[in-house]
Coordinates of C-alpha atoms and ligand atoms in Angstrom, one line a residue:
M1 CA -0.1 0.1 0.1
T2 CA 1.5 3.3 -0.8
G3 CA -1.3 5.3 -0.2
H4 CA -3.6 6.3 3.3
K5 CA -5.6 3.3 4.0
L6 CA -9.2 4.1 3.6
E7 CA -11.0 2.0 6.3
P8 CA -13.7 2.8 8.9
G9 CA -13.5 5.7 11.6
I10 CA -10.5 7.6 9.7
L11 CA -12.8 10.5 8.4
K12 CA -14.6 12.0 11.1
G13 CA -18.4 12.0 10.8
V14 CA -18.5 9.8 7.8
N15 CA -20.2 6.7 8.0
T16 CA -18.8 2.4 8.0
P17 CA -21.2 1.6 5.1
T18 CA -20.3 4.9 3.2
I19 CA -16.9 3.9 4.2
E20 CA -17.6 -0.1 2.4
K21 CA -19.7 1.9 -0.6
L22 CA -16.5 3.8 -1.7
I23 CA -14.3 1.1 -1.2
K24 CA -16.2 -1.7 -2.6
A25 CA -16.6 1.2 -5.9
G26 CA -12.5 0.5 -6.0
I27 CA -11.3 3.7 -3.9
P28 CA -9.6 2.4 -1.1
T29 CA -7.2 5.2 -0.5
L30 CA -8.0 8.7 1.0
E31 CA -5.4 9.9 -2.2
A32 CA -8.0 8.2 -4.5
L33 CA -10.7 9.3 -2.7
A34 CA -9.3 12.9 -3.0
V35 CA -8.9 13.4 -5.8
T36 CA -12.3 11.3 -7.6
P37 CA -14.9 14.0 -8.7
A38 CA -18.0 13.8 -5.9
R39 CA -20.2 13.4 -9.3
H40 CA -18.4 10.8 -9.9
I41 CA -18.9 8.9 -6.9
V42 CA -22.1 8.9 -7.4
K43 CA -22.1 8.0 -10.3
L44 CA -20.1 4.9 -8.8
T45 CA -21.7 4.1 -5.7
G46 CA -25.4 5.6 -5.5
M47 CA -25.0 7.0 -2.5
G48 CA -25.6 11.8 -2.4
I49 CA -23.6 14.2 -3.5
E50 CA -23.3 15.3 -0.2
T51 CA -22.1 12.8 1.5
A52 CA -19.5 12.0 -1.7
Q53 CA -18.5 15.9 -1.2
K54 CA -18.3 15.5 2.8
A55 CA -15.6 13.0 2.3
I56 CA -14.2 14.0 -0.7
D57 CA -13.7 17.0 2.0
K58 CA -12.3 15.4 5.0
A59 CA -9.8 13.4 3.5
R60 CA -8.2 16.7 1.4
T61 CA -8.1 18.1 5.2
I62 CA -6.0 15.1 6.1
L63 CA -3.6 14.8 3.3
K64 CA -3.0 18.3 3.8
W65 CA -4.5 19.4 0.0
D66 CA -7.2 21.5 1.1
G67 CA -5.0 25.0 1.1
F68 CA -2.1 26.7 -0.4
M69 CA 1.6 26.4 1.6
P70 CA 5.0 28.2 0.7
Y71 CA 6.7 26.4 -2.1
D72 CA 9.7 25.1 -0.1
E73 CA 6.6 22.8 2.3
Y74 CA 4.7 22.1 -1.0
Q75 CA 8.1 20.8 -2.4
K76 CA 8.7 18.3 0.5
T77 CA 4.9 17.1 0.3
R78 CA 5.8 15.7 -3.2
V79 CA 6.4 12.0 -4.0
P80 CA 9.5 12.2 -6.0
R81 CA 8.7 10.8 -9.6
N82 CA 10.3 8.1 -11.4
R83 CA 11.8 7.2 -14.8
C84 CA 11.0 3.6 -16.4
S85 CA 12.8 2.8 -19.3
T86 CA 11.6 2.3 -22.6
G87 CA 14.9 0.0 -23.4
S88 CA 16.4 3.2 -25.6
S89 CA 18.5 5.3 -24.2
E90 CA 18.1 7.9 -26.9
L91 CA 14.3 7.9 -26.4
D92 CA 15.1 7.7 -22.3
R93 CA 16.7 10.7 -23.7
I94 CA 14.3 13.2 -25.1
L95 CA 11.4 12.0 -22.6
G96 CA 13.7 13.2 -20.0
G97 CA 14.7 10.6 -18.6
G98 CA 12.0 7.8 -19.7
I99 CA 8.7 7.2 -18.7
E100 CA 7.8 9.2 -15.7
T101 CA 5.3 8.2 -12.7
G102 CA 2.5 10.4 -12.1
S103 CA 1.7 11.6 -15.3
I104 CA 0.3 10.1 -19.0
S105 CA 2.7 9.4 -22.1
E106 CA 1.0 9.4 -25.0
L107 CA 2.5 6.8 -27.9
A108 CA 0.8 8.0 -31.4
G109 CA 1.6 6.9 -34.6
A110 CA 0.5 4.4 -37.7
F111 CA -0.2 0.7 -37.7
G112 CA 3.0 -0.4 -37.7
S113 CA 4.8 2.6 -35.8
G114 CA 6.0 1.0 -32.9
K115 CA 3.6 2.0 -30.0
T116 CA 3.1 -2.0 -28.7
Q117 CA 6.4 -2.9 -29.0
I118 CA 7.4 0.3 -26.5
C119 CA 4.8 -0.5 -24.4
F120 CA 6.5 -4.7 -24.3
T121 CA 9.6 -3.1 -23.9
L122 CA 8.2 -1.1 -20.8
A123 CA 6.2 -4.3 -19.8
V124 CA 9.5 -6.0 -18.9
V125 CA 11.9 -3.5 -17.6
C126 CA 9.1 -1.8 -15.1
H127 CA 9.9 -5.0 -12.4
L128 CA 13.7 -3.7 -12.3
P129 CA 14.9 -1.8 -9.4
L130 CA 15.4 1.7 -10.4
E131 CA 19.0 1.6 -10.6
E132 CA 18.4 -0.5 -13.5
G133 CA 15.9 1.4 -15.0
G134 CA 12.9 0.0 -13.7
L135 CA 10.1 1.2 -11.6
D136 CA 10.8 -1.5 -8.9
G137 CA 7.3 -2.8 -9.3
N138 CA 4.6 -4.6 -11.2
V139 CA 2.8 -3.6 -14.7
A140 CA -1.3 -3.6 -15.3
V141 CA -2.0 -3.4 -18.9
I142 CA -5.4 -3.2 -20.1
D143 CA -4.8 -5.0 -24.3
T144 CA -8.4 -3.7 -26.3
E145 CA -6.6 -5.4 -29.5
E146 CA -5.5 -8.5 -28.3
T147 CA -1.9 -8.0 -29.1
F148 CA -0.4 -8.8 -25.8
K149 CA 1.2 -11.8 -26.5
D150 CA 3.5 -13.6 -23.4
K151 CA 5.9 -15.3 -26.5
R152 CA 6.5 -11.4 -27.8
I153 CA 7.5 -10.9 -23.7
F154 CA 9.2 -14.1 -23.1
E155 CA 11.3 -13.4 -26.0
I156 CA 12.2 -9.8 -24.9
A157 CA 13.0 -10.9 -21.7
K158 CA 15.7 -13.6 -22.8
A159 CA 17.3 -11.2 -25.3
R160 CA 18.0 -8.8 -22.3
G161 CA 18.9 -11.7 -20.4
L162 CA 16.2 -11.0 -17.8
D163 CA 14.3 -14.1 -16.1
P164 CA 10.8 -15.2 -18.6
A165 CA 8.8 -16.2 -15.6
V166 CA 9.6 -13.6 -13.0
V167 CA 9.0 -11.2 -16.0
A168 CA 5.3 -13.2 -16.4
G169 CA 5.0 -12.8 -12.3
S170 CA 5.1 -9.0 -12.8
L171 CA 1.9 -8.5 -15.5
F172 CA -1.1 -7.8 -14.3
I173 CA -3.6 -8.4 -17.5
A174 CA -7.1 -7.4 -18.1
P175 CA -8.7 -7.5 -21.2
A176 CA -11.9 -4.8 -22.8
Y177 CA -14.4 -6.0 -25.4
T178 CA -15.8 -2.6 -25.4
S179 CA -15.4 0.6 -24.4
D180 CA -17.6 0.5 -21.7
H181 CA -15.7 -2.7 -20.3
L182 CA -12.6 -0.6 -20.9
L183 CA -14.0 2.1 -18.4
Y184 CA -15.1 -0.2 -15.6
Q185 CA -11.4 -1.5 -16.0
I186 CA -9.9 1.6 -15.3
N187 CA -12.1 2.3 -12.3
R188 CA -10.7 -1.2 -11.1
L189 CA -6.9 0.5 -11.4
H190 CA -6.6 2.4 -8.0
Q191 CA -7.7 -1.2 -6.3
L192 CA -5.5 -3.4 -7.9
I193 CA -2.3 -0.6 -7.7
Q194 CA -2.6 -1.1 -3.7
D195 CA -2.9 -4.8 -3.7
H196 CA -0.4 -5.7 -6.2
N197 CA 2.5 -2.4 -6.0
I198 CA 1.9 -2.0 -9.6
K199 CA 3.9 1.0 -10.9
L200 CA 3.1 1.2 -14.4
V201 CA -0.4 1.0 -16.2
I202 CA -0.4 0.4 -20.1
V203 CA -3.9 1.1 -21.6
D204 CA -2.8 0.5 -25.7
S205 CA -5.4 0.9 -27.1
L206 CA -7.2 3.5 -25.8
I207 CA -8.7 4.9 -28.6
S208 CA -9.8 2.0 -30.8
H209 CA -13.5 0.9 -29.3
F210 CA -13.9 4.8 -28.8
R211 CA -13.4 5.2 -32.6
S212 CA -15.4 2.4 -33.9
E213 CA -18.3 2.9 -31.5
Y214 CA -18.6 5.8 -31.8
I215 CA -19.7 6.6 -35.5
G216 CA -20.2 9.9 -37.5
R217 CA -19.9 13.7 -36.8
G218 CA -23.6 12.9 -34.5
M219 CA -21.5 11.2 -32.3
L220 CA -18.8 12.9 -31.9
A221 CA -19.6 14.9 -28.1
D222 CA -20.5 11.7 -26.5
K223 CA -17.5 10.2 -28.3
Q224 CA -14.9 13.3 -26.4
G225 CA -17.2 13.1 -23.5
Q226 CA -16.9 9.5 -22.7
L227 CA -12.9 9.6 -23.8
G228 CA -12.4 12.5 -22.2
T229 CA -13.4 10.4 -19.1
A230 CA -11.2 7.6 -19.5
L231 CA -8.3 10.0 -19.7
S232 CA -9.3 12.5 -16.8
T233 CA -9.7 9.0 -13.9
L234 CA -6.4 8.1 -15.6
L235 CA -4.3 11.2 -15.2
R236 CA -5.5 11.3 -11.7
I237 CA -4.9 7.4 -10.8
A238 CA -0.9 8.4 -11.8
Q239 CA -1.4 11.4 -9.6
A240 CA -2.8 9.9 -7.0
N241 CA -0.5 6.7 -7.1
N242 CA 2.1 7.7 -8.3
V243 CA 2.6 5.3 -11.4
A244 CA 3.7 5.9 -14.3
V245 CA 0.5 5.2 -16.8
V246 CA 1.4 5.1 -21.1
I247 CA -1.7 5.3 -24.0
T248 CA -1.3 4.3 -27.4
N249 CA -3.0 6.6 -29.9
Q250 CA -3.5 5.4 -33.1
C251 CA -3.2 8.0 -36.2
I252 CA -5.6 7.3 -39.1
T253 CA -4.1 8.8 -41.8
T254 CA -1.2 7.2 -43.8
P255 CA 2.4 8.0 -42.2
D256 CA 4.5 9.6 -44.6
A257 CA 7.4 10.1 -42.1
S258 CA 7.1 14.1 -42.5
Y259 CA 8.0 16.4 -39.3
S260 CA 6.6 19.1 -41.0
N261 CA 3.6 17.8 -41.5
P262 CA 2.8 15.7 -38.5
H263 CA -0.8 14.1 -38.8
K264 CA -3.4 14.7 -36.5
P265 CA -4.1 12.2 -33.8
T266 CA -7.6 10.8 -32.7
G267 CA -9.2 12.0 -29.8
G268 CA -8.3 15.8 -31.1
N269 CA -8.1 18.0 -28.5
I270 CA -8.7 16.2 -25.3
M271 CA -6.2 13.9 -25.4
G272 CA -3.7 17.1 -26.2
H273 CA -4.7 18.2 -23.0
A274 CA -4.6 15.4 -21.1
G275 CA -1.3 13.6 -22.1
T276 CA 1.5 15.4 -20.0
V277 CA 4.0 13.9 -23.0
R278 CA 2.7 13.2 -26.5
V279 CA 5.5 11.1 -28.2
W280 CA 5.1 10.7 -32.2
L281 CA 6.1 7.5 -33.7
Y282 CA 6.9 7.2 -37.6
K283 CA 8.1 3.8 -39.3
A284 CA 11.8 4.8 -41.1
R285 CA 13.6 2.2 -42.7
K286 CA 13.3 -1.3 -41.9
N287 CA 13.4 -1.9 -38.8
E288 CA 14.0 1.6 -37.6
R289 CA 12.3 4.0 -36.1
L290 CA 12.1 7.7 -35.7
A291 CA 10.4 9.4 -32.4
N292 CA 9.7 12.8 -32.3
I293 CA 8.3 15.0 -28.9
L294 CA 6.0 17.2 -29.4
D295 CA 3.4 20.1 -27.9
S296 CA 5.2 18.8 -24.1
S297 CA 5.5 21.5 -21.3
Y298 CA 8.1 21.4 -20.1
L299 CA 10.8 19.2 -22.4
R300 CA 12.2 20.7 -26.0
D301 CA 10.8 19.2 -29.1
E302 CA 13.4 16.4 -30.1
K303 CA 13.5 13.8 -32.8
I304 CA 15.7 10.4 -32.2
R305 CA 16.4 7.2 -34.5
F306 CA 15.1 3.8 -32.3
M307 CA 15.1 0.5 -33.4
I308 CA 12.9 -2.4 -32.7
T309 CA 14.7 -5.6 -32.7
E310 CA 14.4 -9.3 -30.9
A311 CA 15.4 -7.3 -27.6
G312 CA 12.6 -4.7 -28.0
V313 CA 12.9 -1.2 -28.6
V314 CA 17.1 -0.8 -28.7
D315 CA 19.0 2.1 -29.7
M316 CA 20.5 2.8 -33.1
P317 CA 24.0 0.8 -33.3
G318 CA 26.8 3.1 -33.0
K319 CA 26.6 6.6 -33.2
E320 CA 24.9 7.9 -36.2
D321 CA 22.9 11.3 -37.0
D322 CA 19.2 11.2 -37.7
G323 CA 18.2 13.4 -40.5
G324 CA 14.4 12.5 -39.7
Ligands
ADP1 P1 2.1 -0.5 -33.2 O1 2.1 0.7 -33.5 O2 0.7 -0.9 -34.4 O3 1.3 -1.2 -32.5 P2 4.0 -2.3 -33.2 O4 5.0 -1.5 -31.8 O5 3.3 -3.4 -32.6 O6 3.3 -1.6 -34.1 O7 5.1 -2.7 -33.9 C1 4.8 -4.0 -35.1 C2 6.7 -3.6 -35.7 O8 7.6 -4.1 -34.7 C3 6.4 -5.0 -36.6 O9 6.2 -4.0 -37.9 C4 8.2 -4.9 -36.7 O10 8.7 -4.0 -37.9 C5 8.7 -5.1 -35.8 N1 8.5 -6.5 -35.0 C6 7.4 -6.7 -34.2 N2 8.0 -8.4 -33.8 C7 9.2 -8.2 -33.7 C8 10.4 -8.7 -33.5 N3 10.4 -10.3 -32.9 N4 12.0 -8.8 -33.6 C9 12.0 -7.2 -34.3 N5 11.0 -6.5 -34.5 C10 10.0 -7.1 -34.5
MG2 MG1 0.0 -2.1 -31.3

């Protein structure tokens, strides 16, 4: 348990049945409670909005999230963020040291651009200690496309000199057959993270169900609304539990590997705001790929090359200049 456990008696004036309802709805910690909107709790539990808001307010008070404080003091209350290696030191470098905990990293690109291969490599590396590029914890995967194949995971593990059985033991996988199913699985994450020391959450792909279920202009608002709910819930999960969240976003247009004319990602503005970091991926020749960080609030727009091999994502051999 990384947060403050939610249990009867901990919130003054909030009765035991209310606490039990919250826990049953997948809110196991004060942190999870404090970051969940009251409306969302009403939807999950059926309790009244005032009861939900009271519980949230009490949790915020205990966590000291209910007021302003001097900068130095604020910094001390912040849990240090860690970073998971993608397998390529160049890709890690442009990401500021790897995939960051406490935020969402979005992998965007066309089919075959390497999104799932990056997810695989992160999933293999995550259980390693911090000094070795991991997050010293387990991985939760929501697999909407049935692409998370253990054969490939074992291949990557073996090629990296890691024990496939240990890697397999660090993975928790859930299917999601519809967008509604996906939202259900997302709502289970707070509890899973607490129970199984999860440090990395992968949603591959976040977009596909929304795209196939909400067709046409008339459905656009509904689609954006549901996608926004999924994203904001994931961001709160990342922040409350200090886990890294990686989502994939397949772009529909044909790739032309042109940096001057990047494709519009599916999901539009909602994704642009919620994804703390967006990595654009492009196919180059053979197993080479290009990665480009765009629109980050703190990272430079940089592009690099990496490769996909039997070891998953790796650096280019030697020192090559990437022309884009
Ligand atoms: P997407 O972006 O659609 O998720 P992927 O990440 O699955 O695409 O990338 C698929 C590509 O990864 C394949 O086209 C192939 O180039 C490469 N790849 C997959 N498996 C291997 C492997 N075992 N060895 C080398 N390259 C591989
Ligand atoms: Mg994929």
